[in-house]
Amino acid sequence: MDAFLNESFPGSIAFGALGGPERRTEIVPLATGYETRNARWADSRRRYDAATGVRSLEDLRAVLALFEKARGRLYGFRLRDPFDHSSSMAGSPPLALDQSLGSGDGSTLRFPLTKTYGTGDLAYHRDIRLPVASSVRVAIDGAEQTLGVQFQVDDTSGDIVFSAAPPGGSGITAGFLFDVPVRFDTDRLDLSLTHFEAGDIPSIPLVEIRF
C-alpha cells in the first residue's frame, strides 16, 4: 500500500486508547412517523483517541517521534486495537479453527483472512489486511498446517497462500492476531509540559485507513 509505514504505534499507549468502530447510517423520517434507514458504508471504520493511553513524558515523546516520521496525516501505520485484535471473539490466543475462510476447490491457492461478527444472514465479515504473520494458524478439514512449509502469509495483502491447493470441498479455517491500519487524523499536535503535569493530555486522534 502506498504511504504506509510497516511499524506499530507504541503498544503501551495503544492499550489505553479510547475508540472503536464507526458506521454511517442515513435516517429519513417519514410523515407517517416511520423512518427509513440506509447504510452509507458497507464496512465499519475505526476511530481512536490515543491520549487516554499516555502515562508519561516518554509516551508523549514516542507519539511525537511517530507523528514526525509519519508526516502527520500522510503515512499510515499499524495499531493494536486493545479490544479487538484476535480471531477469537473472546480475545483468547488464536486457534486454527477460529474463523472459516471458505472451501477448497482443488485449484485455489490464495485465501483472504476474514473475521466474522455474529451469525446468520446479517453476520458481518471483516477483511483482515494486517495479520501478525507469526501468529497465523491454518487448518484444512481440522488438520493444522505448518507455516512456512504448507502455507505462507502474503506480506502485502495478508492473504494465506498454500503451497498446494486444498482439495475440493475441504473446509479452510484460520486463527490469527492482527493490527488495524491507521493514520493520524490531525496535522498538528498541541503539546504542553505544563498541561501534561496538570493531567491535561492533548487529543491524539487516529483513524482507520482502507486498502
Coordinates of N, CA and C in Angstrom, one line a residue:
M1 N 0.8 -1.2 0.0 CA 0.0 0.0 0.0 C 0.9 1.2 0.0
D2 N 0.5 2.2 -0.8 CA 1.2 3.5 -0.8 C 1.2 4.2 0.5
A3 N 2.2 5.0 0.8 CA 2.2 5.9 2.0 C 1.9 5.1 3.3
F4 N 2.6 4.0 3.5 CA 2.3 3.2 4.7 C 3.7 2.8 5.4
L5 N 3.8 3.1 6.6 CA 5.0 2.6 7.4 C 4.6 1.3 8.1
N6 N 5.4 0.3 7.8 CA 5.1 -1.0 8.4 C 5.7 -1.1 9.8
E7 N 5.3 -0.2 10.6 CA 5.7 -0.2 12.0 C 4.5 0.1 12.9
S8 N 4.6 -0.2 14.2 CA 3.5 -0.1 15.1 C 3.5 1.1 15.9
F9 N 2.3 1.6 16.2 CA 2.0 2.6 17.2 C 2.5 2.0 18.6
P10 N 3.1 2.8 19.5 CA 3.6 2.2 20.7 C 2.5 1.4 21.5
G11 N 2.8 0.2 21.7 CA 1.8 -0.8 22.3 C 1.3 -0.4 23.6
S12 N 2.1 0.2 24.5 CA 1.6 0.5 25.9 C 0.6 1.7 25.8
I13 N 0.8 2.6 24.8 CA -0.2 3.7 24.7 C -1.4 3.2 24.0
A14 N -1.3 2.3 23.0 CA -2.4 1.8 22.3 C -3.3 1.0 23.2
F15 N -2.7 0.4 24.2 CA -3.5 -0.4 25.2 C -4.5 0.4 25.9
G16 N -4.2 1.7 26.2 CA -5.1 2.6 26.9 C -6.0 3.5 26.0
A17 N -5.9 3.3 24.7 CA -6.6 4.1 23.7 C -8.1 3.9 23.8
L18 N -8.9 5.0 23.5 CA -10.3 5.0 23.5 C -10.8 5.0 22.1
G19 N -11.7 4.1 21.8 CA -12.2 4.1 20.4 C -12.9 2.8 20.0
G20 N -13.2 2.7 18.7 CA -13.9 1.5 18.2 C -14.5 1.8 16.9
P21 N -15.4 0.9 16.4 CA -15.9 1.0 15.0 C -17.0 2.1 14.9
E22 N -17.0 2.7 13.7 CA -17.9 3.8 13.4 C -18.6 3.3 12.1
R23 N -19.9 3.6 12.0 CA -20.7 3.4 10.8 C -21.4 4.6 10.3
R24 N -21.8 4.7 9.1 CA -22.5 5.8 8.6 C -23.9 5.4 8.1
T25 N -24.9 5.8 8.8 CA -26.3 5.4 8.5 C -27.1 6.6 8.2
E26 N -27.8 6.6 7.1 CA -28.7 7.7 6.8 C -30.1 7.4 7.2
I27 N -30.7 8.2 8.0 CA -32.1 8.0 8.5 C -33.0 9.1 8.0
V28 N -34.1 8.7 7.4 CA -35.1 9.6 6.8 C -36.4 9.5 7.5
P29 N -36.8 10.5 8.3 CA -38.1 10.4 9.0 C -39.2 10.6 7.9
L30 N -40.3 9.8 8.1 CA -41.4 9.9 7.2 C -42.6 10.6 7.8
A31 N -43.5 11.2 7.0 CA -44.6 11.9 7.6 C -45.5 11.0 8.4
T32 N -45.5 9.7 8.2 CA -46.3 8.8 9.0 C -45.8 8.5 10.4
G33 N -44.6 9.0 10.6 CA -43.9 8.7 11.9 C -43.0 7.5 11.8
Y34 N -43.0 6.8 10.7 CA -42.0 5.8 10.5 C -40.7 6.4 10.0
E35 N -39.7 5.6 9.7 CA -38.5 6.1 9.1 C -37.8 5.0 8.3
T36 N -37.0 5.5 7.3 CA -36.2 4.5 6.5 C -34.8 4.7 6.9
R37 N -34.0 3.6 6.8 CA -32.6 3.6 7.2 C -31.8 3.0 6.1
N38 N -30.7 3.7 5.7 CA -29.8 3.2 4.7 C -28.4 3.3 5.1
A39 N -27.6 2.2 4.9 CA -26.2 2.1 5.2 C -25.4 2.8 4.1
R40 N -24.7 3.9 4.5 CA -23.9 4.6 3.5 C -22.6 3.9 3.3
W41 N -22.1 3.2 4.3 CA -20.9 2.5 4.2 C -21.1 1.0 4.3
A42 N -20.5 0.2 3.5 CA -20.6 -1.3 3.6 C -19.8 -1.8 4.7
D43 N -18.7 -1.1 5.1 CA -17.8 -1.6 6.1 C -17.7 -0.5 7.2
S44 N -17.4 -1.0 8.4 CA -17.2 0.0 9.5 C -15.8 0.5 9.4
R45 N -15.6 1.7 10.0 CA -14.3 2.3 10.1 C -14.0 2.7 11.5
R46 N -12.8 2.4 12.0 CA -12.5 2.6 13.4 C -11.8 3.9 13.6
R47 N -12.2 4.5 14.7 CA -11.5 5.8 15.2 C -11.1 5.6 16.6
Y48 N -10.0 6.2 16.9 CA -9.4 6.1 18.3 C -8.9 7.5 18.7
D49 N -8.8 7.7 20.1 CA -8.1 8.8 20.7 C -7.0 8.1 21.6
A50 N -5.8 8.2 21.2 CA -4.7 7.6 22.0 C -4.3 8.4 23.2
A51 N -4.9 9.6 23.4 CA -4.5 10.4 24.5 C -4.7 9.7 25.8
T52 N -5.8 8.9 25.9 CA -6.1 8.2 27.2 C -5.1 7.1 27.5
G53 N -4.2 6.8 26.6 CA -3.1 5.8 26.9 C -1.8 6.4 27.3
V54 N -1.7 7.7 27.2 CA -0.4 8.4 27.6 C -0.3 8.5 29.1
R55 N 0.8 7.9 29.6 CA 1.1 7.9 31.0 C 2.3 8.6 31.5
S56 N 3.2 9.0 30.5 CA 4.4 9.6 30.9 C 4.9 10.5 29.8
L57 N 5.9 11.3 30.1 CA 6.5 12.2 29.1 C 7.2 11.3 28.0
E58 N 7.7 10.1 28.4 CA 8.3 9.2 27.4 C 7.3 8.8 26.4
D59 N 6.0 8.6 26.9 CA 5.0 8.2 25.9 C 4.7 9.3 24.9
L60 N 4.6 10.5 25.4 CA 4.4 11.7 24.6 C 5.5 11.8 23.5
R61 N 6.8 11.6 24.0 CA 7.9 11.7 23.0 C 7.8 10.6 22.0
A62 N 7.4 9.4 22.4 CA 7.2 8.3 21.4 C 6.2 8.7 20.3
V63 N 5.0 9.3 20.8 CA 4.0 9.7 19.9 C 4.5 10.8 18.9
L64 N 5.3 11.7 19.5 CA 5.8 12.8 18.7 C 6.8 12.3 17.6
A65 N 7.6 11.3 18.0 CA 8.5 10.7 17.0 C 7.8 10.1 15.9
L66 N 6.7 9.3 16.2 CA 6.0 8.7 15.1 C 5.2 9.7 14.3
F67 N 4.7 10.7 14.9 CA 4.0 11.8 14.2 C 4.9 12.4 13.2
E68 N 6.1 12.7 13.6 CA 7.0 13.4 12.7 C 7.4 12.4 11.5
K69 N 7.7 11.2 11.9 CA 8.1 10.2 10.8 C 6.9 9.9 9.9
A70 N 5.7 9.9 10.4 CA 4.5 9.7 9.5 C 4.1 11.0 8.8
R71 N 4.8 12.1 9.1 CA 4.5 13.4 8.4 C 3.0 13.8 8.7
G72 N 2.6 13.6 9.9 CA 1.2 14.0 10.3 C 0.2 12.9 9.7
R73 N -0.7 13.4 8.8 CA -1.7 12.5 8.3 C -1.2 11.8 7.0
L74 N 0.0 12.0 6.6 CA 0.4 11.5 5.3 C 0.6 10.0 5.2
Y75 N 1.3 9.4 6.2 CA 1.6 8.0 6.2 C 0.8 7.2 7.3
G76 N 0.4 6.0 6.9 CA -0.3 5.2 7.8 C 0.7 4.3 8.6
F77 N 0.2 3.5 9.6 CA 1.0 2.6 10.4 C 0.1 1.6 11.1
R78 N 0.6 0.7 11.8 CA -0.2 -0.4 12.5 C -0.5 0.1 13.9
L79 N -1.8 -0.3 14.3 CA -2.2 -0.1 15.7 C -2.8 -1.4 16.2
R80 N -2.5 -1.8 17.4 CA -3.1 -3.0 18.0 C -4.3 -2.5 18.8
D81 N -5.5 -2.8 18.3 CA -6.7 -2.5 19.0 C -6.8 -3.2 20.3
P82 N -6.9 -2.6 21.5 CA -6.8 -3.3 22.7 C -8.0 -4.2 22.9
F83 N -9.2 -3.9 22.2 CA -10.4 -4.7 22.4 C -10.6 -5.8 21.4
D84 N -10.0 -5.6 20.2 CA -10.3 -6.5 19.1 C -9.1 -6.7 18.2
H85 N -8.3 -7.7 18.6 CA -7.0 -7.9 17.8 C -6.8 -9.4 17.7
S86 N -7.8 -10.3 17.9 CA -7.6 -11.7 17.8 C -8.8 -12.3 17.0
S87 N -8.5 -13.4 16.3 CA -9.6 -14.1 15.6 C -10.6 -14.7 16.5
S88 N -10.2 -14.9 17.8 CA -11.2 -15.4 18.8 C -12.0 -14.2 19.3
M89 N -13.3 -14.4 19.3 CA -14.2 -13.4 19.8 C -14.1 -13.1 21.3
A90 N -13.5 -14.1 22.0 CA -13.3 -14.0 23.4 C -11.9 -13.3 23.7
G91 N -11.2 -13.0 22.6 CA -9.9 -12.3 22.8 C -8.8 -13.3 23.3
S92 N -9.0 -14.6 23.3 CA -8.0 -15.6 23.7 C -7.0 -15.8 22.6
P93 N -5.9 -16.5 22.9 CA -5.0 -16.8 21.9 C -5.6 -17.5 20.7
P94 N -5.2 -17.2 19.5 CA -5.8 -17.8 18.3 C -5.6 -19.3 18.1
L95 N -6.7 -19.9 17.6 CA -6.7 -21.4 17.3 C -7.0 -21.5 15.8
A96 N -6.5 -22.6 15.2 CA -6.6 -22.8 13.8 C -8.1 -23.0 13.3
L97 N -9.0 -23.2 14.3 CA -10.4 -23.4 13.9 C -11.3 -22.1 14.2
D98 N -10.6 -21.0 14.5 CA -11.4 -19.8 14.9 C -12.3 -19.3 13.8
Q99 N -11.8 -19.1 12.6 CA -12.6 -18.5 11.6 C -12.6 -19.3 10.3
S100 N -13.8 -19.4 9.6 CA -13.9 -20.1 8.4 C -13.5 -19.1 7.2
L101 N -12.6 -19.6 6.3 CA -12.2 -18.9 5.2 C -12.8 -19.3 3.9
G102 N -13.6 -20.4 4.0 CA -14.3 -20.9 2.8 C -13.9 -22.3 2.5
S103 N -14.1 -22.8 1.3 CA -13.8 -24.2 1.0 C -12.8 -24.3 -0.2
G104 N -12.1 -25.3 -0.2 CA -11.1 -25.6 -1.3 C -11.9 -26.1 -2.5
D105 N -11.2 -25.8 -3.7 CA -11.8 -26.3 -5.0 C -10.8 -27.1 -5.8
G106 N -9.7 -27.4 -5.2 CA -8.7 -28.2 -5.9 C -7.7 -27.4 -6.7
S107 N -8.0 -26.1 -6.9 CA -7.1 -25.2 -7.7 C -6.7 -23.9 -7.0
T108 N -7.5 -23.4 -6.1 CA -7.3 -22.1 -5.5 C -6.2 -22.3 -4.4
L109 N -5.2 -21.4 -4.5 CA -4.1 -21.4 -3.5 C -4.2 -20.3 -2.5
R110 N -4.9 -19.2 -2.9 CA -4.9 -18.0 -2.1 C -6.3 -17.8 -1.4
F111 N -6.2 -17.5 -0.1 CA -7.5 -17.3 0.7 C -7.3 -16.1 1.6
P112 N -8.1 -15.0 1.4 CA -8.0 -13.8 2.2 C -8.5 -14.2 3.7
L113 N -7.8 -13.5 4.6 CA -8.2 -13.7 6.0 C -9.4 -12.8 6.3
T114 N -10.4 -13.3 7.0 CA -11.6 -12.5 7.4 C -11.9 -12.9 8.9
K115 N -12.6 -12.0 9.5 CA -13.2 -12.2 10.9 C -14.7 -12.0 10.8
T116 N -15.4 -12.9 11.3 CA -16.9 -12.8 11.2 C -17.5 -12.4 12.6
Y117 N -18.4 -11.4 12.5 CA -19.1 -10.9 13.7 C -20.5 -11.3 13.6
G118 N -21.0 -12.1 14.6 CA -22.4 -12.5 14.6 C -22.6 -13.8 13.7
T119 N -23.8 -14.2 13.6 CA -24.2 -15.4 12.8 C -25.4 -15.1 11.9
G120 N -25.6 -16.0 11.0 CA -26.8 -15.9 10.1 C -26.5 -14.9 9.0
D121 N -27.6 -14.6 8.3 CA -27.6 -13.8 7.0 C -27.0 -12.4 7.2
L122 N -27.1 -11.9 8.4 CA -26.7 -10.5 8.7 C -25.3 -10.4 9.4
A123 N -24.6 -11.6 9.4 CA -23.3 -11.6 10.0 C -22.4 -10.7 9.2
Y124 N -21.5 -10.0 9.9 CA -20.5 -9.1 9.2 C -19.2 -9.7 9.0
H125 N -18.7 -9.7 7.8 CA -17.4 -10.3 7.5 C -16.3 -9.2 7.3
R126 N -15.4 -9.1 8.2 CA -14.4 -8.1 8.1 C -13.1 -8.6 7.5
D127 N -12.6 -7.9 6.5 CA -11.3 -8.2 5.8 C -10.2 -7.9 6.8
I128 N -9.2 -8.8 6.9 CA -8.1 -8.6 7.8 C -6.8 -8.5 6.9
R129 N -6.3 -7.3 6.8 CA -5.1 -7.0 6.0 C -3.8 -7.0 6.7
L130 N -3.8 -6.9 8.0 CA -2.5 -6.8 8.7 C -2.4 -7.8 9.8
P131 N -2.4 -9.1 9.4 CA -2.2 -10.1 10.4 C -0.8 -10.1 11.0
V132 N -0.6 -10.6 12.2 CA 0.7 -10.8 12.7 C 1.1 -12.2 12.2
A133 N 2.0 -12.2 11.2 CA 2.3 -13.4 10.4 C 2.7 -14.6 11.3
S134 N 3.5 -14.3 12.3 CA 4.0 -15.5 13.1 C 2.8 -16.1 14.0
S135 N 1.7 -15.4 14.1 CA 0.6 -15.9 14.9 C -0.4 -16.7 14.1
V136 N -0.3 -16.6 12.8 CA -1.3 -17.2 11.9 C -1.3 -18.8 12.0
R137 N -2.4 -19.4 12.3 CA -2.6 -20.8 12.3 C -3.7 -21.2 11.3
V138 N -3.5 -22.2 10.6 CA -4.4 -22.6 9.5 C -4.7 -24.1 9.5
A139 N -5.9 -24.5 9.2 CA -6.2 -25.9 9.2 C -7.1 -26.2 7.9
I140 N -6.9 -27.4 7.4 CA -7.7 -27.9 6.3 C -8.5 -29.1 6.8
D141 N -9.8 -29.0 6.9 CA -10.7 -30.0 7.4 C -10.2 -30.4 8.8
G142 N -9.8 -29.4 9.6 CA -9.4 -29.6 11.0 C -8.0 -30.0 11.2
A143 N -7.2 -30.3 10.1 CA -5.8 -30.7 10.3 C -4.9 -29.5 10.1
E144 N -4.2 -29.2 11.2 CA -3.4 -27.9 11.2 C -2.3 -28.1 10.2
Q145 N -2.0 -27.0 9.5 CA -0.9 -26.9 8.5 C 0.3 -26.2 9.1
T146 N 1.4 -26.3 8.5 CA 2.7 -25.8 9.0 C 3.0 -24.5 8.3
L147 N 3.2 -23.4 9.0 CA 3.6 -22.1 8.5 C 5.0 -22.2 7.9
G148 N 5.2 -21.7 6.7 CA 6.5 -21.8 6.1 C 6.7 -23.0 5.3
V149 N 5.9 -24.1 5.4 CA 6.0 -25.3 4.7 C 4.8 -25.5 3.8
Q150 N 3.6 -25.6 4.5 CA 2.4 -25.9 3.7 C 1.6 -24.6 3.4
F151 N 2.0 -23.5 4.0 CA 1.4 -22.2 3.6 C 2.3 -21.1 4.0
Q152 N 2.0 -19.9 3.4 CA 2.7 -18.7 3.7 C 1.7 -17.6 3.9
V153 N 2.1 -16.5 4.5 CA 1.3 -15.3 4.7 C 1.9 -14.2 3.8
D154 N 1.0 -13.7 2.9 CA 1.5 -12.7 1.9 C 1.7 -11.4 2.7
D155 N 2.9 -10.8 2.7 CA 3.2 -9.6 3.4 C 2.4 -8.4 2.9
T156 N 2.0 -8.4 1.7 CA 1.3 -7.2 1.1 C -0.2 -7.2 1.4
S157 N -0.8 -8.4 1.1 CA -2.3 -8.4 1.2 C -2.8 -9.1 2.5
G158 N -1.9 -9.8 3.2 CA -2.3 -10.6 4.4 C -3.0 -11.9 4.1
D159 N -3.1 -12.2 2.8 CA -3.7 -13.5 2.4 C -2.9 -14.7 2.8
I160 N -3.6 -15.8 3.0 CA -3.0 -17.1 3.2 C -2.7 -17.7 1.8
V161 N -1.5 -18.2 1.5 CA -1.1 -18.8 0.2 C -0.6 -20.2 0.5
F162 N -1.4 -21.2 0.0 CA -1.0 -22.6 0.2 C 0.1 -23.0 -0.8
S163 N 1.0 -23.9 -0.4 CA 1.9 -24.5 -1.4 C 1.3 -25.5 -2.3
A164 N 0.2 -26.1 -1.9 CA -0.6 -27.0 -2.7 C -2.1 -26.7 -2.5
A165 N -2.9 -26.6 -3.5 CA -4.3 -26.3 -3.4 C -5.0 -27.3 -2.5
P166 N -5.8 -26.8 -1.6 CA -6.7 -27.7 -0.8 C -7.7 -28.4 -1.6
P167 N -8.0 -29.7 -1.3 CA -8.9 -30.5 -2.1 C -10.3 -29.8 -2.2
G168 N -11.0 -30.2 -3.2 CA -12.3 -29.7 -3.4 C -13.2 -30.1 -2.3
G169 N -14.0 -29.1 -1.8 CA -14.9 -29.3 -0.7 C -14.3 -29.3 0.7
S170 N -13.0 -29.2 0.8 CA -12.4 -29.1 2.1 C -12.6 -27.8 2.8
G171 N -12.8 -27.8 4.1 CA -13.0 -26.6 4.9 C -11.7 -25.9 5.3
I172 N -11.6 -24.6 5.0 CA -10.4 -23.9 5.3 C -10.7 -23.0 6.5
T173 N -9.9 -23.1 7.6 CA -10.1 -22.3 8.8 C -8.8 -21.7 9.2
A174 N -8.9 -20.6 10.0 CA -7.6 -20.0 10.5 C -7.9 -19.3 11.8
G175 N -6.8 -19.0 12.5 CA -6.7 -18.2 13.7 C -5.5 -17.3 13.6
F176 N -5.6 -16.1 14.2 CA -4.6 -15.1 14.0 C -4.7 -13.9 14.9
L177 N -3.7 -13.2 15.2 CA -3.7 -11.9 15.8 C -3.6 -10.9 14.6
F178 N -4.0 -9.7 14.8 CA -4.0 -8.7 13.7 C -3.9 -7.3 14.2
D179 N -3.5 -6.4 13.4 CA -3.4 -5.0 13.7 C -4.4 -4.2 12.7
V180 N -4.7 -3.0 13.1 CA -5.5 -2.1 12.3 C -4.7 -1.1 11.6
P181 N -4.8 -0.9 10.2 CA -4.1 0.2 9.6 C -4.7 1.5 9.9
V182 N -3.9 2.4 10.4 CA -4.5 3.7 10.8 C -3.5 4.8 10.4
R183 N -3.9 6.1 10.5 CA -3.1 7.3 10.4 C -3.5 8.3 11.4
F184 N -2.7 9.3 11.6 CA -3.1 10.4 12.5 C -4.2 11.1 11.8
D185 N -5.2 11.6 12.5 CA -6.3 12.3 11.9 C -6.1 13.8 12.2
T186 N -4.9 14.3 12.3 CA -4.6 15.7 12.5 C -3.2 15.9 12.0
D187 N -2.9 17.1 11.5 CA -1.6 17.5 11.1 C -0.9 18.4 12.2
R188 N -1.5 18.4 13.4 CA -1.0 19.3 14.4 C -1.1 18.6 15.8
L189 N -0.1 18.6 16.6 CA -0.2 18.2 17.9 C 0.1 19.3 18.9
D190 N -0.8 19.6 19.8 CA -0.7 20.7 20.7 C -0.1 20.1 22.1
L191 N 1.2 20.2 22.2 CA 1.8 19.6 23.4 C 2.2 20.7 24.4
S192 N 2.0 20.5 25.7 CA 2.4 21.4 26.7 C 2.8 20.7 27.9
L193 N 4.0 21.0 28.4 CA 4.6 20.4 29.6 C 3.7 20.7 30.8
T194 N 3.3 22.0 30.9 CA 2.5 22.5 32.0 C 1.2 21.7 32.0
H195 N 0.5 21.6 30.9 CA -0.7 20.9 30.8 C -0.6 19.4 31.2
F196 N 0.5 18.8 30.7 CA 0.7 17.4 31.0 C 0.8 17.2 32.5
E197 N 1.6 18.0 33.2 CA 1.8 17.9 34.6 C 0.5 18.1 35.4
A198 N -0.4 18.9 34.8 CA -1.7 19.1 35.4 C -2.7 18.0 35.0
G199 N -2.3 17.0 34.3 CA -3.2 15.9 33.9 C -4.0 16.2 32.6
D200 N -3.7 17.3 31.9 CA -4.4 17.6 30.7 C -3.7 17.1 29.5
I201 N -4.1 16.0 28.9 CA -3.4 15.3 27.8 C -4.1 15.8 26.5
P202 N -3.3 16.3 25.5 CA -3.9 16.7 24.2 C -4.5 15.5 23.5
S203 N -5.5 15.7 22.7 CA -6.1 14.7 21.9 C -5.1 14.2 20.9
I204 N -5.1 12.9 20.7 CA -4.3 12.2 19.7 C -5.2 11.4 18.8
P205 N -5.9 12.0 17.8 CA -6.9 11.2 17.0 C -6.2 10.3 16.0
L206 N -6.7 9.1 15.9 CA -6.3 8.2 14.9 C -7.5 7.6 14.1
V207 N -7.4 7.4 12.8 CA -8.5 6.9 12.1 C -8.0 5.7 11.2
E208 N -8.9 4.7 11.0 CA -8.5 3.6 10.2 C -8.5 4.0 8.7
I209 N -7.5 3.4 8.0 CA -7.4 3.6 6.6 C -7.7 2.3 5.8
R210 N -8.3 2.4 4.6 CA -8.7 1.2 3.9 C -7.8 1.0 2.7
F211 N -7.5 -0.2 2.4 CA -6.7 -0.5 1.2 C -7.0 -1.9 0.7

